[in-house]
CSV table of C-alpha atoms and ligand atoms in Angstrom, one decimal:
chain,number,residue,atom,x,y,z
K,119,MET,CA,116.9,83.9,79.1
K,120,ILE,CA,118.1,83.1,82.6
K,121,ASP,CA,119.2,79.5,83.0
K,122,ALA,CA,117.4,78.0,86.0
K,123,ALA,CA,120.4,75.8,86.8
K,124,ASP,CA,122.5,78.9,87.6
K,125,ASN,CA,120.2,79.9,90.5
K,126,VAL,CA,120.3,83.6,90.0
K,127,THR,CA,119.2,85.9,92.8
K,128,PRO,CA,118.8,89.6,92.0
K,129,VAL,CA,119.8,91.8,95.0
K,130,ILE,CA,118.2,95.2,94.8
K,131,GLY,CA,118.1,98.3,97.0
K,132,LEU,CA,116.5,101.6,96.4
K,133,GLU,CA,117.3,105.2,97.0
K,134,ILE,CA,114.2,107.3,96.9
K,135,HIS,CA,114.3,111.1,96.6
K,136,VAL,CA,111.1,112.9,97.7
K,137,GLU,CA,110.7,116.6,97.4
K,138,LEU,CA,108.9,117.8,100.5
K,139,ALA,CA,105.7,119.8,100.2
K,140,THR,CA,106.8,122.9,102.0
K,141,ALA,CA,105.8,126.4,101.0
K,142,THR,CA,109.4,127.6,101.0
K,143,LYS,CA,112.8,126.1,100.3
K,144,MET,CA,115.0,124.3,102.8
K,145,PHE,CA,117.4,127.1,103.8
K,146,CYS,CA,115.9,130.3,102.4
K,147,ARG,CA,112.4,131.9,102.0
K,148,CYS,CA,112.1,131.4,98.2
K,149,ARG,CA,108.9,129.7,97.0
K,150,ASN,CA,109.0,126.0,96.6
K,151,HIS,CA,106.8,125.7,93.6
K,152,PHE,CA,107.0,123.7,90.4
K,153,GLY,CA,106.4,125.2,87.0
K,154,ASP,CA,107.2,128.9,87.5
K,155,PRO,CA,109.3,130.7,84.9
K,156,PRO,CA,113.0,129.8,85.2
K,157,ASN,CA,115.0,131.5,87.9
K,158,THR,CA,112.1,133.4,89.4
K,159,ASN,CA,112.2,131.6,92.8
K,160,VAL,CA,115.8,132.4,93.7
K,161,CYS,CA,117.7,134.5,96.1
K,162,PRO,CA,121.4,135.0,97.1
K,163,VAL,CA,121.2,132.0,99.5
K,164,CYS,CA,120.0,129.4,97.0
K,165,ILE,CA,122.1,130.6,94.1
K,166,GLY,CA,125.2,130.4,96.3
K,167,MET,CA,126.3,134.0,96.7
K,168,PRO,CA,129.3,134.3,99.0
K,169,GLY,CA,128.7,135.6,102.5
K,170,VAL,CA,125.0,134.7,102.8
K,171,LEU,CA,123.6,132.6,105.7
K,172,PRO,CA,121.2,129.7,105.4
K,173,VAL,CA,118.3,129.4,107.9
K,174,MET,CA,116.7,126.0,108.4
K,175,ASN,CA,113.0,125.4,107.4
K,176,ALA,CA,111.5,123.7,110.5
K,177,LYS,CA,108.5,122.5,108.5
K,178,ALA,CA,110.8,120.4,106.3
K,179,VAL,CA,112.3,118.8,109.4
K,180,GLU,CA,108.8,118.2,110.7
K,181,LEU,CA,107.7,116.4,107.5
K,182,ALA,CA,110.9,114.4,107.3
K,183,LEU,CA,110.4,113.3,110.9
K,184,LYS,CA,106.8,112.2,110.1
K,185,VAL,CA,108.0,110.0,107.2
K,186,GLY,CA,110.9,108.6,109.3
K,187,THR,CA,108.5,107.8,112.2
K,188,ALA,CA,106.0,106.2,109.8
K,189,LEU,CA,108.9,104.1,108.4
K,190,ASN,CA,109.4,102.7,111.9
K,191,CYS,CA,112.8,104.4,112.1
K,192,THR,CA,114.7,105.4,115.1
K,193,VAL,CA,114.6,109.2,115.0
K,194,ALA,CA,117.8,110.9,116.0
K,195,GLU,CA,117.7,113.1,119.1
K,196,PHE,CA,120.3,115.2,117.5
K,197,THR,CA,121.1,115.7,113.9
K,198,LYS,CA,123.4,118.1,112.0
K,199,TRP,CA,124.1,119.4,108.5
K,200,ASP,CA,127.1,118.5,106.3
K,201,ARG,CA,128.4,119.9,103.1
K,202,LYS,CA,128.7,117.4,100.3
K,203,GLY,CA,131.1,118.8,97.8
K,204,TYR,CA,130.6,118.4,94.1
K,205,TYR,CA,130.7,120.6,91.1
K,206,TYR,CA,127.8,120.7,88.7
K,207,PRO,CA,126.3,123.6,86.7
K,208,ASP,CA,123.0,123.2,88.5
K,209,LEU,CA,124.7,123.5,91.9
K,210,PRO,CA,126.3,127.0,92.0
K,211,LYS,CA,127.5,126.6,95.7
K,212,ASN,CA,129.7,123.7,94.6
K,213,TYR,CA,128.3,121.8,97.6
K,214,GLN,CA,125.0,120.5,98.7
K,215,ILE,CA,123.8,120.7,102.2
K,216,SER,CA,123.0,117.2,103.3
K,217,GLN,CA,123.3,114.9,106.4
K,218,TYR,CA,126.3,112.5,106.5
K,219,ASP,CA,127.0,110.7,109.7
K,220,LEU,CA,124.0,111.8,111.8
K,221,PRO,CA,120.9,111.4,109.6
K,222,LEU,CA,117.5,112.3,110.9
K,223,SER,CA,116.1,108.7,110.8
K,224,LEU,CA,117.8,105.3,110.9
K,225,ASN,CA,117.0,101.6,110.8
K,226,GLY,CA,113.3,101.3,110.0
K,227,TRP,CA,111.2,99.2,107.7
K,228,LEU,CA,108.3,99.3,105.3
K,229,GLU,CA,106.0,96.5,104.3
K,230,ALA,CA,105.8,95.8,100.5
K,231,PRO,CA,102.5,94.0,99.8
K,232,LEU,CA,103.0,91.0,97.5
K,233,ALA,CA,100.5,88.8,95.7
K,234,GLU,CA,97.8,87.0,97.6
K,235,GLY,CA,98.0,89.0,100.8
K,236,ALA,CA,101.7,88.3,101.5
K,237,VAL,CA,104.0,91.1,102.6
K,238,LYS,CA,107.7,91.5,102.6
K,239,LYS,CA,109.4,93.7,105.2
K,240,ILE,CA,112.0,95.8,103.5
K,241,ARG,CA,114.5,97.4,105.9
K,242,ILE,CA,115.1,101.1,105.7
K,243,ARG,CA,118.7,102.0,106.3
K,244,ARG,CA,118.3,105.7,106.7
K,245,ALA,CA,116.3,108.8,105.7
K,246,HIS,CA,118.0,112.1,105.7
K,247,LEU,CA,117.3,115.6,104.6
K,248,GLU,CA,119.1,117.6,102.0
K,249,GLU,CA,118.5,120.3,99.4
K,250,ASP,CA,117.7,119.6,95.8
K,251,ALA,CA,119.9,120.9,93.0
K,252,GLY,CA,118.7,123.0,90.1
K,253,LYS,CA,117.9,121.7,86.7
K,254,ASN,CA,119.7,121.9,83.4
K,255,VAL,CA,117.3,122.8,80.6
K,256,HIS,CA,118.1,121.4,77.2
K,257,ASP,CA,115.5,123.4,75.2
K,258,HIS,CA,117.8,125.3,72.9
K,259,PRO,CA,119.9,123.7,70.1
K,260,ALA,CA,123.0,125.8,70.8
K,261,HIS,CA,123.3,125.9,74.5
K,262,THR,CA,122.1,124.5,77.8
K,263,GLY,CA,120.2,126.6,80.3
K,264,VAL,CA,120.2,126.4,84.1
K,265,ASP,CA,117.0,126.8,86.1
K,266,LEU,CA,117.7,127.3,89.8
K,267,ASN,CA,114.0,127.4,91.0
K,268,ARG,CA,114.5,123.8,92.3
K,269,ALA,CA,117.9,124.6,93.9
K,270,GLY,CA,117.4,124.4,97.7
K,271,VAL,CA,114.0,122.7,97.6
K,272,PRO,CA,113.9,120.3,100.6
K,273,LEU,CA,114.6,116.7,99.6
K,274,LEU,CA,114.2,113.6,101.7
K,275,GLU,CA,116.5,110.8,100.7
K,276,ILE,CA,115.3,107.4,101.8
K,277,VAL,CA,117.7,104.5,101.4
K,278,THR,CA,116.6,100.9,101.7
K,279,GLU,CA,118.8,97.9,102.5
K,280,PRO,CA,119.2,95.6,99.4
K,281,ASP,CA,116.4,93.4,100.5
K,282,MET,CA,114.4,93.1,97.3
K,283,ASN,CA,115.0,90.1,95.1
K,284,ALA,CA,112.5,90.5,92.3
K,285,VAL,CA,111.1,93.3,90.1
K,286,GLU,CA,107.7,92.8,91.7
K,287,GLU,CA,109.2,93.5,95.1
K,288,VAL,CA,110.8,96.7,93.9
K,289,MET,CA,107.6,97.9,92.4
K,290,SER,CA,105.6,97.1,95.4
K,291,LEU,CA,107.9,98.9,97.7
K,292,ALA,CA,108.1,102.0,95.4
K,293,ARG,CA,104.3,102.1,95.2
K,294,ALA,CA,104.0,101.7,99.0
K,295,MET,CA,106.4,104.5,99.5
K,296,HIS,CA,104.6,106.8,97.0
K,297,ARG,CA,101.3,106.1,98.8
K,298,LEU,CA,102.9,106.7,102.3
K,299,VAL,CA,104.5,110.1,101.6
K,300,ARG,CA,101.3,111.3,99.9
K,301,TRP,CA,99.2,109.9,102.8
K,302,LEU,CA,101.3,111.8,105.3
K,303,GLY,CA,101.1,115.0,103.4
K,304,ALA,CA,104.9,115.0,103.2
K,305,SER,CA,105.0,115.3,99.4
K,306,GLU,CA,102.6,115.4,96.5
K,307,ALA,CA,105.1,112.9,94.9
K,308,ASN,CA,104.1,113.9,91.4
K,309,MET,CA,106.6,112.0,89.3
K,310,GLN,CA,106.1,114.1,86.1
K,311,MET,CA,107.2,117.1,88.2
K,312,GLY,CA,110.2,115.2,89.5
K,313,GLN,CA,108.9,115.2,93.1
K,314,MET,CA,109.7,111.6,93.5
K,315,ARG,CA,112.7,109.9,91.9
K,316,PHE,CA,114.2,106.5,92.2
K,317,GLU,CA,117.7,105.2,92.1
K,318,PRO,CA,117.9,101.4,92.2
K,319,ASN,CA,121.1,99.6,92.9
K,320,ILE,CA,121.2,96.2,91.4
K,321,ASN,CA,123.4,93.2,91.2
K,322,LEU,CA,123.1,89.4,90.9
K,323,HIS,CA,124.2,86.6,93.2
K,324,ILE,CA,124.7,83.6,91.0
K,325,ALA,CA,125.2,80.2,92.6
K,326,HIS,CA,127.6,78.5,90.1
K,327,GLY,CA,130.0,75.6,90.5
K,328,GLY,CA,129.7,75.5,94.3
K,329,ALA,CA,130.4,79.2,94.7
K,330,ILE,CA,128.4,82.5,94.7
K,331,HIS,CA,129.4,84.8,91.9
K,332,LYS,CA,128.4,88.4,92.5
K,333,THR,CA,128.1,90.7,89.6
K,334,PRO,CA,129.2,94.4,89.8
K,335,ILE,CA,126.7,96.6,91.6
K,336,VAL,CA,125.1,99.1,89.3
K,337,GLU,CA,123.3,102.2,90.5
K,338,VAL,CA,120.9,103.8,88.0
K,339,LYS,CA,120.3,107.5,88.5
K,340,ASN,CA,117.2,109.6,88.5
K,341,LEU,CA,114.3,107.5,87.3
K,342,ASN,CA,111.2,109.6,87.1
K,343,SER,CA,108.4,107.0,86.7
K,344,PHE,CA,107.3,103.6,87.9
K,345,ARG,CA,107.6,102.4,84.3
K,346,ALA,CA,111.2,103.5,84.0
K,347,LEU,CA,112.0,101.9,87.3
K,348,GLU,CA,110.4,98.6,86.3
K,349,ARG,CA,112.1,98.5,82.9
K,350,THR,CA,115.4,99.5,84.3
K,351,VAL,CA,115.4,96.7,86.9
K,352,GLU,CA,114.3,94.1,84.4
K,353,TYR,CA,116.8,95.3,81.9
K,354,GLU,CA,119.7,95.3,84.4
K,355,ILE,CA,118.9,91.8,85.6
K,356,HIS,CA,119.2,90.4,82.1
K,357,ARG,CA,122.1,92.6,81.0
K,358,GLN,CA,124.2,91.6,84.0
K,359,TYR,CA,123.3,87.9,83.6
K,360,GLU,CA,124.4,88.0,80.0
K,361,ALA,CA,127.6,89.9,80.8
K,362,TRP,CA,128.4,87.4,83.5
K,363,GLN,CA,127.7,84.5,81.1
K,364,ALA,CA,130.1,86.0,78.5
K,365,ASP,CA,132.8,86.4,81.1
K,366,PRO,CA,132.1,84.6,84.4
K,367,ASP,CA,135.6,85.3,85.8
K,368,GLY,CA,135.9,88.9,84.8
K,369,PHE,CA,132.4,90.3,85.3
K,370,ARG,CA,132.6,90.2,89.1
K,371,LEU,CA,132.0,92.7,91.9
K,372,GLU,CA,135.4,92.2,93.4
K,373,LYS,CA,137.1,93.0,90.0
K,374,MET,CA,134.9,95.7,88.7
K,375,GLY,CA,133.5,97.5,91.7
K,376,LYS,CA,130.4,99.7,91.4
K,377,GLN,CA,129.2,101.7,88.4
K,378,ASN,CA,126.7,104.4,87.8
K,379,ARG,CA,124.5,104.0,84.8
K,380,GLY,CA,121.7,106.1,83.4
K,381,TYR,CA,118.4,105.0,81.8
K,382,ASP,CA,117.9,105.8,78.1
K,383,ASP,CA,114.1,106.0,77.8
K,384,ALA,CA,114.0,105.9,74.0
K,385,ARG,CA,116.2,102.8,73.8
K,386,GLU,CA,114.9,101.3,77.0
K,387,GLN,CA,118.4,100.5,78.1
K,388,THR,CA,120.8,101.5,80.8
K,389,VAL,CA,124.0,103.2,79.7
K,390,PHE,CA,127.3,103.4,81.5
K,391,GLN,CA,128.0,106.8,83.1
K,392,ARG,CA,131.0,106.5,85.4
K,393,GLU,CA,132.6,104.5,88.1
K,394,LYS,CA,130.7,105.0,91.3
K,395,GLU,CA,132.1,107.5,93.7
K,396,GLU,CA,132.7,106.7,97.3
K,397,ALA,CA,131.8,108.9,100.3
K,398,HIS,CA,135.4,110.2,100.6
K,399,ASP,CA,135.1,111.6,97.1
K,400,TYR,CA,132.6,114.2,98.3
K,401,ARG,CA,134.8,115.6,101.1
K,402,TYR,CA,131.9,115.8,103.6
K,403,PHE,CA,132.4,118.2,106.5
K,404,PRO,CA,130.0,119.8,109.0
K,405,ASP,CA,128.4,123.0,107.6
K,406,PRO,CA,129.8,125.9,109.7
K,407,ASP,CA,126.8,128.1,108.9
K,408,LEU,CA,124.1,125.9,110.4
K,409,VAL,CA,123.5,124.8,114.0
K,410,GLY,CA,122.5,121.2,114.7
K,411,VAL,CA,118.9,120.2,115.3
K,412,VAL,CA,117.7,118.8,118.6
K,413,VAL,CA,114.7,116.6,118.3
K,414,ASP,CA,113.5,116.4,121.8
K,415,ARG,CA,111.1,113.8,123.2
K,416,PRO,CA,107.9,116.0,123.2
K,417,TRP,CA,108.5,116.8,119.6
K,418,ARG,CA,109.0,113.1,118.7
K,419,GLU,CA,105.9,112.2,120.6
K,420,ARG,CA,103.8,114.9,119.0
K,421,ILE,CA,104.9,113.6,115.6
K,422,ARG,CA,104.1,110.0,116.5
K,423,ALA,CA,100.7,111.0,117.8
K,424,GLY,CA,99.9,112.9,114.7
K,425,ILE,CA,100.5,110.1,112.3
K,426,GLY,CA,97.3,108.1,112.8
K,427,GLU,CA,96.3,105.0,110.8
K,428,LEU,CA,98.7,104.2,107.9
K,429,PRO,CA,97.5,102.9,104.5
K,430,LEU,CA,98.2,99.2,104.9
K,431,ALA,CA,96.5,99.1,108.4
K,432,ARG,CA,93.5,100.9,107.0
K,433,ARG,CA,93.3,98.5,104.1
K,434,GLY,CA,93.3,95.6,106.5
K,435,ARG,CA,90.6,97.2,108.6
K,436,TYR,CA,88.4,97.7,105.5
K,437,MET,CA,88.7,94.1,104.5
K,438,ASP,CA,88.0,92.8,108.0
K,439,GLY,CA,85.6,95.4,109.2
K,440,TYR,CA,83.7,96.4,106.1
K,441,LYS,CA,84.1,93.0,104.4
K,442,LEU,CA,85.6,94.7,101.3
K,443,THR,CA,87.6,92.8,98.7
K,444,PHE,CA,91.3,93.5,98.5
K,445,LYS,CA,90.8,95.4,95.3
K,446,GLU,CA,88.1,97.6,96.8
K,447,ALA,CA,90.0,98.3,100.0
K,448,ASP,CA,93.1,99.0,98.0
K,449,ALA,CA,91.4,101.5,95.8
K,450,LEU,CA,89.9,103.3,98.8
K,451,THR,CA,93.3,103.7,100.5
K,452,GLN,CA,95.2,105.4,97.8
K,453,ASP,CA,94.9,108.5,99.8
K,454,ALA,CA,93.8,109.3,103.3
K,455,ALA,CA,90.9,111.7,102.4
K,456,THR,CA,89.0,109.1,100.3
K,457,GLY,CA,89.0,106.6,103.2
K,458,ASP,CA,88.1,109.4,105.6
K,459,LEU,CA,85.0,110.2,103.5
K,460,LEU,CA,83.9,106.5,103.6
K,461,ASP,CA,84.5,106.3,107.3
K,462,SER,CA,82.5,109.4,108.0
K,463,ALA,CA,79.6,108.2,105.9
K,464,VAL,CA,79.6,104.9,107.8
K,465,ALA,CA,79.8,106.7,111.1
K,466,ALA,CA,76.7,108.6,110.0
K,467,GLY,CA,74.9,105.3,109.8
K,468,ALA,CA,75.3,104.3,106.1
K,469,ASP,CA,76.0,100.7,105.0
K,470,ALA,CA,79.7,100.5,104.1
K,471,LYS,CA,79.2,98.3,101.0
K,472,ARG,CA,76.6,100.7,99.5
K,473,CYS,CA,78.9,103.6,100.0
K,474,VAL,CA,81.8,101.7,98.5
K,475,ASN,CA,79.8,100.9,95.4
K,476,LEU,CA,78.9,104.5,94.9
K,477,LEU,CA,82.5,105.7,95.5
K,478,LEU,CA,84.1,103.1,93.2
K,479,GLY,CA,81.3,103.4,90.6
K,480,ARG,CA,80.5,106.9,89.6
K,481,GLY,CA,82.9,108.4,92.2
K,482,ALA,CA,86.0,106.7,90.6
K,483,ALA,CA,84.7,107.5,87.1
K,484,ILE,CA,84.4,111.2,87.8
K,485,ALA,CA,87.7,111.3,89.6
K,486,ASN,CA,89.4,109.6,86.7
K,487,GLU,CA,87.9,112.1,84.2
K,488,ARG,CA,89.1,115.0,86.4
K,489,GLY,CA,92.4,113.5,87.2
K,490,CYS,CA,91.9,113.9,91.0
K,491,SER,CA,91.2,111.6,94.0
K,492,ILE,CA,87.7,110.4,94.8
K,493,ALA,CA,87.6,112.6,97.9
K,494,GLN,CA,88.3,115.6,95.7
K,495,ILE,CA,85.3,115.3,93.5
K,496,GLY,CA,83.3,117.0,96.2
K,497,ILE,CA,80.7,114.8,97.7
K,498,THR,CA,80.2,115.2,101.4
K,499,PRO,CA,80.0,112.3,103.9
K,500,ALA,CA,76.4,113.4,104.7
K,501,ALA,CA,75.3,113.3,101.1
K,502,LEU,CA,77.0,109.9,100.5
K,503,ALA,CA,75.4,108.5,103.6
K,504,GLU,CA,72.0,109.8,102.6
K,505,LEU,CA,72.2,108.3,99.1
K,506,ALA,CA,73.5,105.0,100.5
K,507,GLY,CA,70.5,105.0,102.9
K,508,MET,CA,68.1,105.6,100.0
K,509,LEU,CA,69.5,102.5,98.2
K,510,SER,CA,69.3,100.4,101.3
K,511,GLY,CA,65.7,101.4,101.9
K,512,GLY,CA,64.7,100.8,98.3
K,513,THR,CA,63.8,104.5,97.8
K,514,ILE,CA,66.0,104.5,94.7
K,515,ASN,CA,67.6,101.9,92.5
K,516,ALA,CA,71.2,101.7,91.4
K,517,THR,CA,70.7,103.3,88.0
K,518,ALA,CA,68.9,106.3,89.3
K,519,ALA,CA,71.3,106.6,92.3
K,520,ALA,CA,74.2,107.0,89.8
K,521,LYS,CA,72.3,109.9,88.2
K,522,VAL,CA,71.7,111.5,91.6
K,523,PHE,CA,75.3,111.0,92.5
K,524,ASP,CA,76.4,113.0,89.4
K,525,THR,CA,74.0,115.8,90.2
K,526,VAL,CA,75.2,115.9,93.8
K,527,VAL,CA,78.8,116.2,92.7
K,528,LEU,CA,78.0,118.9,90.2
K,529,GLU,CA,75.5,121.0,92.2
K,530,SER,CA,75.7,119.6,95.7
K,531,GLY,CA,72.4,119.4,97.7
K,532,SER,CA,70.4,116.6,99.2
K,533,PRO,CA,70.2,113.4,97.2
K,534,MET,CA,66.6,112.9,98.4
K,535,VAL,CA,65.5,116.4,97.2
K,536,ILE,CA,67.4,115.9,93.9
K,537,ALA,CA,65.8,112.5,93.3
K,538,ARG,CA,62.4,113.9,94.0
K,539,GLU,CA,62.9,116.9,91.7
K,540,GLN,CA,64.2,114.8,88.9
K,541,GLY,CA,61.5,112.1,89.3
K,542,LEU,CA,64.2,109.5,90.1
K,543,LEU,CA,62.6,107.9,93.1
K,544,ALA,CA,61.9,104.2,92.7
K,545,VAL,CA,58.5,103.4,91.3
K,546,ARG,CA,57.0,100.3,92.8
K,547,ASP,CA,53.5,101.1,91.8
K,548,GLY,CA,52.3,98.1,89.9
K,549,GLY,CA,50.1,100.1,87.6
K,550,ALA,CA,52.8,102.4,86.3
K,551,ILE,CA,55.2,99.5,85.8
K,552,GLU,CA,52.6,97.5,84.0
K,553,ALA,CA,52.0,100.3,81.6
K,554,TRP,CA,55.8,100.5,80.7
K,555,VAL,CA,55.9,96.7,80.4
K,556,ASP,CA,52.9,96.7,78.0
K,557,THR,CA,54.5,99.5,75.9
K,558,ALA,CA,57.8,97.6,75.7
K,559,ILE,CA,56.1,94.3,74.6
K,560,ALA,CA,54.0,96.1,72.0
K,561,ALA,CA,57.0,97.9,70.5
K,562,ASN,CA,59.4,94.8,70.3
K,563,PRO,CA,57.6,91.9,68.7
K,564,GLN,CA,60.8,90.2,67.6
K,565,ALA,CA,62.3,90.1,71.1
K,566,VAL,CA,58.9,88.8,72.4
K,567,ALA,CA,59.0,86.0,69.9
K,568,ASP,CA,62.6,85.2,70.8
K,569,VAL,CA,61.8,85.0,74.5
K,570,GLN,CA,58.7,82.8,73.9
K,571,ALA,CA,60.6,80.5,71.5
K,572,GLY,CA,63.0,79.6,74.3
K,573,GLY,CA,66.5,78.4,73.4
K,574,LYS,CA,69.7,80.3,73.0
K,575,GLN,CA,68.2,83.7,72.3
K,576,GLN,CA,65.9,83.7,75.2
K,577,LYS,CA,68.1,85.2,77.9
K,578,LYS,CA,69.5,87.9,75.7
K,579,ALA,CA,66.0,88.9,74.4
K,580,PHE,CA,64.6,89.0,77.9
K,581,GLY,CA,67.5,91.2,79.0
K,582,PHE,CA,66.7,93.5,76.1
K,583,LEU,CA,63.1,93.8,77.1
K,584,MET,CA,64.1,94.5,80.7
K,585,GLY,CA,66.3,97.3,79.5
K,586,GLN,CA,63.5,98.8,77.4
K,587,VAL,CA,61.2,98.9,80.4
K,588,MET,CA,63.9,100.4,82.6
K,589,GLN,CA,64.5,103.0,79.9
K,590,LEU,CA,60.9,103.9,79.6
K,591,SER,CA,60.8,104.4,83.4
K,592,ARG,CA,64.0,106.5,83.2
K,593,GLY,CA,65.6,104.0,85.5
K,594,THR,CA,63.1,104.4,88.3
K,595,ALA,CA,61.1,101.1,88.0
K,596,GLU,CA,61.9,98.5,90.7
K,597,PRO,CA,63.7,95.9,88.7
K,598,GLY,CA,62.3,92.9,90.6
K,599,GLU,CA,58.8,94.0,89.9
K,600,VAL,CA,59.6,94.6,86.2
K,601,GLN,CA,61.0,91.1,85.9
K,602,ARG,CA,58.0,89.5,87.6
K,603,LEU,CA,55.5,91.3,85.4
K,604,LEU,CA,57.5,90.7,82.2
K,605,ARG,CA,57.7,87.0,82.9
K,606,SER,CA,54.1,86.6,83.7
K,607,LYS,CA,52.9,88.6,80.6
K,608,LEU,CA,55.3,86.6,78.3
K,609,GLY,CA,54.2,83.3,79.9
K,610,ILE,CA,57.6,82.1,81.0
K,611,PRO,CA,58.3,80.7,84.4
K,612,VAL,CA,58.7,83.3,87.1
K,613,THR,CA,61.9,81.9,88.5
K,614,ASP,CA,64.8,80.6,86.5
E,1271,ZN,ZN1,116.4,131.3,97.8
């Protein structure tokens, strides 16, 4: 446990690697596609044959610019490519093409939403483009394989300032970044596929005995899930505090420098890997095979104009304009298309709240079953608006609307036509409802007795009878009318 008297402040920054959603790789025309058989998307360029020439993928630069602009960065007017030398089996060239001193984007920020509507602005130091390495495959007991399908896939590295001081802030920023790159169409950011990876750097500033003790900065490599990120940061905070307690004079940044550690998923611990390398270890130098990139003003402006409303702004608009709760607005701004669907239905004249109830009710349930976004389940804005209008006009009740929603998603078509065909339009005809009420009363003497006896069981028994009538009507009876008739026939007061 951390002793409150020590006044411990975690200081955390993040490096975030995002694979960009281009059709081809960064410097060759091989397919950028996850899950293909090993070494099928390779060519002399990306496996590092001598004498080949890389050619830059403009789409990757475009996507990286989009992210940099959305992160409020200053976008460079000129950027170039550098070789970062290191030797790994999954990097056959022995260097990675990256950007060293002239990154594409610099000095931006992203807001991390915290509890109760607060936000923290986390500064972005830089966002640069590079190529991904291949992957070592440990699926054979006697040897390790190397799959180079990933080698040369465009990778955006986003580096924050160490502005986060708590696990919650780290998680909020990571989630905001995930949402942003997906929103912009820059990456699918599927973490199981390694399309988004986190590398937190963590140390503690401990106010102790009139001085600030800083623990060694630890960078944890290659975290592939939000869960791993959260556990790692939590674990490191406690590990470093305990190590400092055991040796307050020795366990210090100025004595031990920086370290790389890895996360051991099974043990839920970080483990020491090596002393952290510095920039000079990589022998950066400009890539002689690639020309620099000029990002002129028209290009920058076109990117800026194409970005549109960002997720947090849209979430705010939904809360203010549509009067949604934070939770509703947040759920509808997980991706751009779901919010677009809602906005189009509202533009077609539908009531926002009714649309939201439909989308977050059956819509979210179906999306969850299918593992897709709400927008992807396949309801059109027109159908959504029509169904919401039927609810507003009392042509259908909520139970029946849910059934119509499911049919629209499965078969498409007009909600009104479907409701009519399936006999799901609201029944307000007193005669029909009275017949269902009489049937329910006759079939359930015990519930009737419980209602009439009053006391504890009354509410539950009444609800049961309501349910029976709604069932008999297949969800079409107007609930207010059912309630009124039931109360009058059972001889209990009409209002409660
Ligand atoms: Zn290639």
